[in-house]
Short mmCIF file of C-alpha atoms and ligand atoms in Angstrom, two decimals:
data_model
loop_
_atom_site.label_atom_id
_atom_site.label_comp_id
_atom_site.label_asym_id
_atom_site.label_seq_id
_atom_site.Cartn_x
_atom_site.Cartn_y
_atom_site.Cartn_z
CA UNK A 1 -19.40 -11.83 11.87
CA UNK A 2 -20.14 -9.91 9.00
CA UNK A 3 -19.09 -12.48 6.29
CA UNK A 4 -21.97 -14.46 7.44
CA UNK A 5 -24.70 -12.18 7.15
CA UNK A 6 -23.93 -10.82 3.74
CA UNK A 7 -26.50 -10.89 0.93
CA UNK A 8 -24.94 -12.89 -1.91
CA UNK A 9 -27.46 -11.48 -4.37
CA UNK A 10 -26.60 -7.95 -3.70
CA UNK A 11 -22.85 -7.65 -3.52
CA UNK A 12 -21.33 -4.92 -5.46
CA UNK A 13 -19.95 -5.42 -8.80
CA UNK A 14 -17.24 -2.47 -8.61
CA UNK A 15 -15.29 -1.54 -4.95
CA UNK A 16 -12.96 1.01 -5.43
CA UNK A 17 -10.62 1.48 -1.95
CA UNK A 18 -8.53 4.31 -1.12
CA UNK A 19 -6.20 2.14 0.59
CA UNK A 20 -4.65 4.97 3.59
CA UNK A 21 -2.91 4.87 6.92
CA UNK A 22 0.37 2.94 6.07
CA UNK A 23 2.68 5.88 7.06
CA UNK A 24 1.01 5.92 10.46
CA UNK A 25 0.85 2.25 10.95
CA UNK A 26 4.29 2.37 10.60
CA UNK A 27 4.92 5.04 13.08
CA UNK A 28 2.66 3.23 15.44
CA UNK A 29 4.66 0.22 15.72
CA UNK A 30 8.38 2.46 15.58
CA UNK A 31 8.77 1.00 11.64
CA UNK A 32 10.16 2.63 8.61
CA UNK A 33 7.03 4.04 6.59
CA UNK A 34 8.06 1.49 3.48
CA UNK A 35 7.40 -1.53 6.48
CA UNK A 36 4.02 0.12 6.76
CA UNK A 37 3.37 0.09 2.88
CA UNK A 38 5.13 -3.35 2.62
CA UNK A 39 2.16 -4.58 5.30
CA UNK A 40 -0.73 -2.26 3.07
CA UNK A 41 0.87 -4.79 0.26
CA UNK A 42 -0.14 -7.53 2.18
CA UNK A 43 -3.67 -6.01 3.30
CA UNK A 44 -4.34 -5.39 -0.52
CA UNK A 45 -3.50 -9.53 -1.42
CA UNK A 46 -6.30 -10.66 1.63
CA UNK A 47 -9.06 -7.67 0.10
CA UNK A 48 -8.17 -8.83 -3.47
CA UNK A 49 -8.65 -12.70 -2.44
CA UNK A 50 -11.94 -11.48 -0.70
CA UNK A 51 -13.22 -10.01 -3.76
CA UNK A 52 -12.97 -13.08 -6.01
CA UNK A 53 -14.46 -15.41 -3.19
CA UNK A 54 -17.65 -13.07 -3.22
CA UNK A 55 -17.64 -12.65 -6.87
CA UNK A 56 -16.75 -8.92 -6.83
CA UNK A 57 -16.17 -8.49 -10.70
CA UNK A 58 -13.72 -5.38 -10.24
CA UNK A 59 -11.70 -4.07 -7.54
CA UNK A 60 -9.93 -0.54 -7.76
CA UNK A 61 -7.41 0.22 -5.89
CA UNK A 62 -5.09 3.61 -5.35
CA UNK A 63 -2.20 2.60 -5.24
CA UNK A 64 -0.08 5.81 -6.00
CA UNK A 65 -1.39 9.16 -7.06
CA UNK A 66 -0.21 11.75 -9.72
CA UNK A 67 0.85 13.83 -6.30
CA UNK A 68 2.38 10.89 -4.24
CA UNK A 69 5.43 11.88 -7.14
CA UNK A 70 6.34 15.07 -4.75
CA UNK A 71 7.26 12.41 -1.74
CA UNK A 72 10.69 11.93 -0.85
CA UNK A 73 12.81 10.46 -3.64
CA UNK A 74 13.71 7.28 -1.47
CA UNK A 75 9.85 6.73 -0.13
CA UNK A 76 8.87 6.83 -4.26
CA UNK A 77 11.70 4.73 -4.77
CA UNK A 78 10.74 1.75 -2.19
CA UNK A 79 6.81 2.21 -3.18
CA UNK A 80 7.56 1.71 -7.00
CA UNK A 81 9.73 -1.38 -6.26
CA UNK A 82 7.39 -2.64 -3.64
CA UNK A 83 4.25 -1.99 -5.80
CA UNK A 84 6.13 -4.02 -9.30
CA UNK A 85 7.41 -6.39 -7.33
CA UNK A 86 4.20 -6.96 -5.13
CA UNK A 87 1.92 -6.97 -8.58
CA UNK A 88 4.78 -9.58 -10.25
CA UNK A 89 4.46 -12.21 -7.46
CA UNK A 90 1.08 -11.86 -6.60
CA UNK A 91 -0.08 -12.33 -9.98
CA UNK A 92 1.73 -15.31 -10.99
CA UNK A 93 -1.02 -17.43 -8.40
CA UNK A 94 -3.78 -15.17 -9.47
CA UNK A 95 -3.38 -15.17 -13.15
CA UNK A 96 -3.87 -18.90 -12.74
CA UNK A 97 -7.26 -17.70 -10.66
CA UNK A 98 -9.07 -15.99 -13.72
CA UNK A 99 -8.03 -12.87 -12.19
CA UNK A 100 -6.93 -10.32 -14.55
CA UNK A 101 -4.57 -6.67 -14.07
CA UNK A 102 -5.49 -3.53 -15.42
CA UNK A 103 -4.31 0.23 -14.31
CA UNK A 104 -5.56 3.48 -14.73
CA UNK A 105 -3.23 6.74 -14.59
CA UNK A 106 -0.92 8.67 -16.41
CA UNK A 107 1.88 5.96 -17.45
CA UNK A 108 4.31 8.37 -18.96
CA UNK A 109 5.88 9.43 -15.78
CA UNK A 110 6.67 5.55 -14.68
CA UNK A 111 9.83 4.31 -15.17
CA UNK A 112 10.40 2.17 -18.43
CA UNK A 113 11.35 -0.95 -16.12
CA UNK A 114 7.96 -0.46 -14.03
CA UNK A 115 6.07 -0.17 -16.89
CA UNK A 116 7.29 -3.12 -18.73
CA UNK A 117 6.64 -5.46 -15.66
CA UNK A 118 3.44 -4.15 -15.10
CA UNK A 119 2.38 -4.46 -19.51
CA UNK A 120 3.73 -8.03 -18.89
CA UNK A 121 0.91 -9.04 -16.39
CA UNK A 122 -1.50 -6.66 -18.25
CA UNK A 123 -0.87 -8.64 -21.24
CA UNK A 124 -0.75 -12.12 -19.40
CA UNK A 125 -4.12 -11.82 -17.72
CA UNK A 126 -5.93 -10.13 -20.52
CA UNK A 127 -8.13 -13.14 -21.59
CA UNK A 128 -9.16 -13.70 -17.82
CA UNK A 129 -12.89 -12.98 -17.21
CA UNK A 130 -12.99 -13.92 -13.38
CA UNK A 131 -12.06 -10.62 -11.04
CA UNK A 132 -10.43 -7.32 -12.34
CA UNK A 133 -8.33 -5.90 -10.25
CA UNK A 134 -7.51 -2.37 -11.59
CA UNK A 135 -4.77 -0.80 -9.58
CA UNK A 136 -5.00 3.32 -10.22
CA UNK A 137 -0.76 4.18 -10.30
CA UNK A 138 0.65 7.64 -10.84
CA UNK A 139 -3.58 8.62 -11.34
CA UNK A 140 -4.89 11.70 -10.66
CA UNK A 141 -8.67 12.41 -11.52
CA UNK A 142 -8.41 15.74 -12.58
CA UNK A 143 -5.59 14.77 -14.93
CA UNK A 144 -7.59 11.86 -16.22
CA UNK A 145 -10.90 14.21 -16.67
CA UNK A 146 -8.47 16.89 -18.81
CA UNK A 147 -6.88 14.12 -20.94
CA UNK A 148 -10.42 13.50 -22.14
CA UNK A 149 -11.46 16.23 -23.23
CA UNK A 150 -8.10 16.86 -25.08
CA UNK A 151 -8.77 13.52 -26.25
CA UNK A 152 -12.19 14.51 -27.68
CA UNK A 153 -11.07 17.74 -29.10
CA UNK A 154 -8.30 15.75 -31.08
CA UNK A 155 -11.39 13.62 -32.53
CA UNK A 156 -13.13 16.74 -33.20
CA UNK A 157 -10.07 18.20 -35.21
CA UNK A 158 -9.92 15.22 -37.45
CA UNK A 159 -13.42 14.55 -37.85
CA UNK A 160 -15.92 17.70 -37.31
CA UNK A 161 -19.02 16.00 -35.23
CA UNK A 162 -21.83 18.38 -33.72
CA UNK A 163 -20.84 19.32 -30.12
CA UNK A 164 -24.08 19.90 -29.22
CA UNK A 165 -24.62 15.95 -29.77
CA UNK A 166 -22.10 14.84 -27.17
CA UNK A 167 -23.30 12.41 -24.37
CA UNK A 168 -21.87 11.70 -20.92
CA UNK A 169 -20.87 8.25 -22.76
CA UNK A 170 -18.94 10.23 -25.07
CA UNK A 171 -17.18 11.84 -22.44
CA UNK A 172 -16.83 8.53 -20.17
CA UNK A 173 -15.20 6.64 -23.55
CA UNK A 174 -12.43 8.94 -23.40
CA UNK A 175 -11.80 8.40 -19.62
CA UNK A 176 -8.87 5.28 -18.40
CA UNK A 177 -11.65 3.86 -17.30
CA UNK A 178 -13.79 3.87 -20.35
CA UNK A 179 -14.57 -0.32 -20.02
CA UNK A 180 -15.27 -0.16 -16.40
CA UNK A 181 -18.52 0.20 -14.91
CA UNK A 182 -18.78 3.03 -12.18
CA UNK A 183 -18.00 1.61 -8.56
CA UNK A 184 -20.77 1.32 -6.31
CA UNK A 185 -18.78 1.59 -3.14
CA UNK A 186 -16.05 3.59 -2.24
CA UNK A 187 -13.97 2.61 1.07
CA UNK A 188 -11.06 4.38 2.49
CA UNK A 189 -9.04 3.73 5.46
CA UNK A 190 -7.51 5.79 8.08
CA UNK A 191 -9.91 8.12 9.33
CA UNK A 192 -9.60 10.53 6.62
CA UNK A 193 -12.84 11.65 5.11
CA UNK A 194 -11.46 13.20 1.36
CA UNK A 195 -11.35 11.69 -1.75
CA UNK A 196 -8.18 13.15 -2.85
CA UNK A 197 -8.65 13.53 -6.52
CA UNK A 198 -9.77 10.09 -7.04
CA UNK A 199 -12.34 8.73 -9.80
CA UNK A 200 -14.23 12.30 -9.44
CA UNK A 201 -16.50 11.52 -12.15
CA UNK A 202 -17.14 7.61 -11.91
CA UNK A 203 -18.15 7.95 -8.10
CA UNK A 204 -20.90 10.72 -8.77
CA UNK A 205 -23.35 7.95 -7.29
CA UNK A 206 -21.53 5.77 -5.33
CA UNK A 207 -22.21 4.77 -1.89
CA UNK A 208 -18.91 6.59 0.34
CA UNK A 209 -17.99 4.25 3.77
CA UNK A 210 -15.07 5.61 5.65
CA UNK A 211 -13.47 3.55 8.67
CA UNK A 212 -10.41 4.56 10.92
CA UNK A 213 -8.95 1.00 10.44
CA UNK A 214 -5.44 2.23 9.10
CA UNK A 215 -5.13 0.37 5.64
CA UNK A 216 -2.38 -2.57 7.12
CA UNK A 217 -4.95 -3.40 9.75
CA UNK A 218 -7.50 -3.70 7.09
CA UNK A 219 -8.86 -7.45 6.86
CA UNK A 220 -11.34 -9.72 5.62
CA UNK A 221 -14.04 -9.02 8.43
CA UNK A 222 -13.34 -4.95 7.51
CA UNK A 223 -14.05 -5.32 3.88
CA UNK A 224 -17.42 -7.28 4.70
CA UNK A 225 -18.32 -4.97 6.40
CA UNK A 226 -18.07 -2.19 4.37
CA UNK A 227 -20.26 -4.11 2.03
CA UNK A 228 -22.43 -5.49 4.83
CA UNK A 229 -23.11 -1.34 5.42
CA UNK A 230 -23.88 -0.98 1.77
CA UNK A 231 -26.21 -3.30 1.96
CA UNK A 232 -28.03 -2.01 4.28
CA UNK A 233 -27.95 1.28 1.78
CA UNK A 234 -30.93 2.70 -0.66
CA UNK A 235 -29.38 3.99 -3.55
CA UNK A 236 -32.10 6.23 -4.57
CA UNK A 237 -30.23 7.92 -7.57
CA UNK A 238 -32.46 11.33 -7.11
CA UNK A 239 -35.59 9.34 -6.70
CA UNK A 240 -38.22 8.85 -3.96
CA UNK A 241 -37.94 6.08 -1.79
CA UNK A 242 -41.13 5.44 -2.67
CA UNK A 243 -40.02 5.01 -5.94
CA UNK A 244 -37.80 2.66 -5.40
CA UNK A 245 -39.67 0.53 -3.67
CA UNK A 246 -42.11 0.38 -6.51
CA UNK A 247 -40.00 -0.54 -8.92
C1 FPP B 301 -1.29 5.64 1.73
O1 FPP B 301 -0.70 5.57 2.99
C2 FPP B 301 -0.79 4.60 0.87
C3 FPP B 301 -0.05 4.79 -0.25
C4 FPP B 301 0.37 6.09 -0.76
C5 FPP B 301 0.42 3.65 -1.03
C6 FPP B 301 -0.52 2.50 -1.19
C7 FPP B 301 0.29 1.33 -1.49
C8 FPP B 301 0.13 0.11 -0.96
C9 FPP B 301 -0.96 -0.29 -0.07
C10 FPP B 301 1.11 -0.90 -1.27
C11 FPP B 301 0.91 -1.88 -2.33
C12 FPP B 301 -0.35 -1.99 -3.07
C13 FPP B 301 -0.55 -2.91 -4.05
C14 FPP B 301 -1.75 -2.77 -4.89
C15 FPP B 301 0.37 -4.02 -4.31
P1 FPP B 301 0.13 6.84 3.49
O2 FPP B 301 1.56 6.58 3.20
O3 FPP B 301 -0.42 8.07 2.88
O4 FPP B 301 -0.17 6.78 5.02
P2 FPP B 301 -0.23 8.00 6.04
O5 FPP B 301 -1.35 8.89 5.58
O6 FPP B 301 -0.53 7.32 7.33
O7 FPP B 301 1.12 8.65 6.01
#
């Protein structure tokens, strides 16, 4: 069992999950592909409770992407009712938990109903400092790295600053997930090894695991270990190993 041989002193503070495979668990087992995302609902409750057990302090998950929009009407449809309705009852036992709701992602195109619900837990679970669960909806990182730099030309057109002077953290301030640290694991599901325009910039040194557990089969024994496997990492960050071990 990997639960049991985790190190409790090194388990990551940020897991982001591309959470994949729904559509064919569905077709697997002869269901309707919103039965397979109803059960990836149900996968994402177990990792989430996982998390907060080992004191993960942020979870990210991808929930829907700026391009899951071009699916068929009724598939968005069920997903967006599934995914407010999901967040709205799940929450009401975790908010009690310490756990608070965030999103990242490009808000304008949701629905004002979807919205609303969502802004409702946001605001409820905004004093929480146990577990952040950050659930990336209608996100898309290219999107999310252009916004930024419109944002910081808009700063630069009301207040000149010298270009030349702009850090990283500049650039990172302006990005949805300007208070988040980086992740340092990425997991996705499903045997697919992409990262389909996903947190392009905060992963540039994160540690990728990849397992073809479609994302409904995915339980609490998967997600240790994919953290178990990190652990057994070294994140060298461009250095020598020898480095590393010196330090
Ligand atoms: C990818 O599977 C999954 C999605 C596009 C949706 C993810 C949504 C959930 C897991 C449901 C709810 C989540 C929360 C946070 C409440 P796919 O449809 O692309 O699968 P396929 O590649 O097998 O077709």
């Amino acid at each position: 069992m990997f639960k049991e041989q985790l190190d409790h002193e090194r388990i990551p503070s940020h897991v982001a999950v591309i959470m994949d495979g729904n559509g064919r668990w569905a077709k697997k087992h002869g269901k309707p592909r919103l039965e397979g995302h109803a059960q990836g609902a149900k996968a994402a409750r177990g990792v989430v409770e996982t998390a907060h057990k080992l004191g993960i302090k942020y979870i990210t998950l991808y929930a829907f992407s700026l391009e899951n929009w071009n699916r068929p009407e009724a598939e968005v449809c069920g997903l967006m009712s599934l995914l407010t309705s999901s967040i709205a009852r799940e929450f009401n036992d975790l908010i009690k938990n310490n756990v608070r709701l965030l999103t990242i992602g490009d808000s304008s195109f949701l629905d004002e109903n979807v919205r609303k619900e969502i802004d409702g837990v946001v605001n409820a679970s905004a004093k929480n400092t146990g577990l952040t669960v950050v659930i990336a909806l209608s996100y898309g990182s290219r999107n999310e790295i252009l916004n930024a730099s419109k944002k910081l030309l808009k700063k630069y057109e009301e207040k000149p600053f010298d270009i030349s002077s702009l850090s990283e953290k500049d650039f990172a301030d302006c990005l949805y997930t300007a208070q988040i640290p980086d992740p340092e694991l990425l997991i996705r599901t499903s045997g697919e090894y992409r990262i389909s325009n996903f947190l392009l910039w905060q992963i540039s040194y994160s540690e990728l695991y990849f397992t073809d557990t479609l994302w409904p089969d995915f339980s609490e024994e998967d997600f240790c270990k994919a953290i178990y496997d990190y652990q057994q990492r070294e994140r060298r960050f461009g250095k020598t190993s020898e480095q590393i071990l010196a330090e």
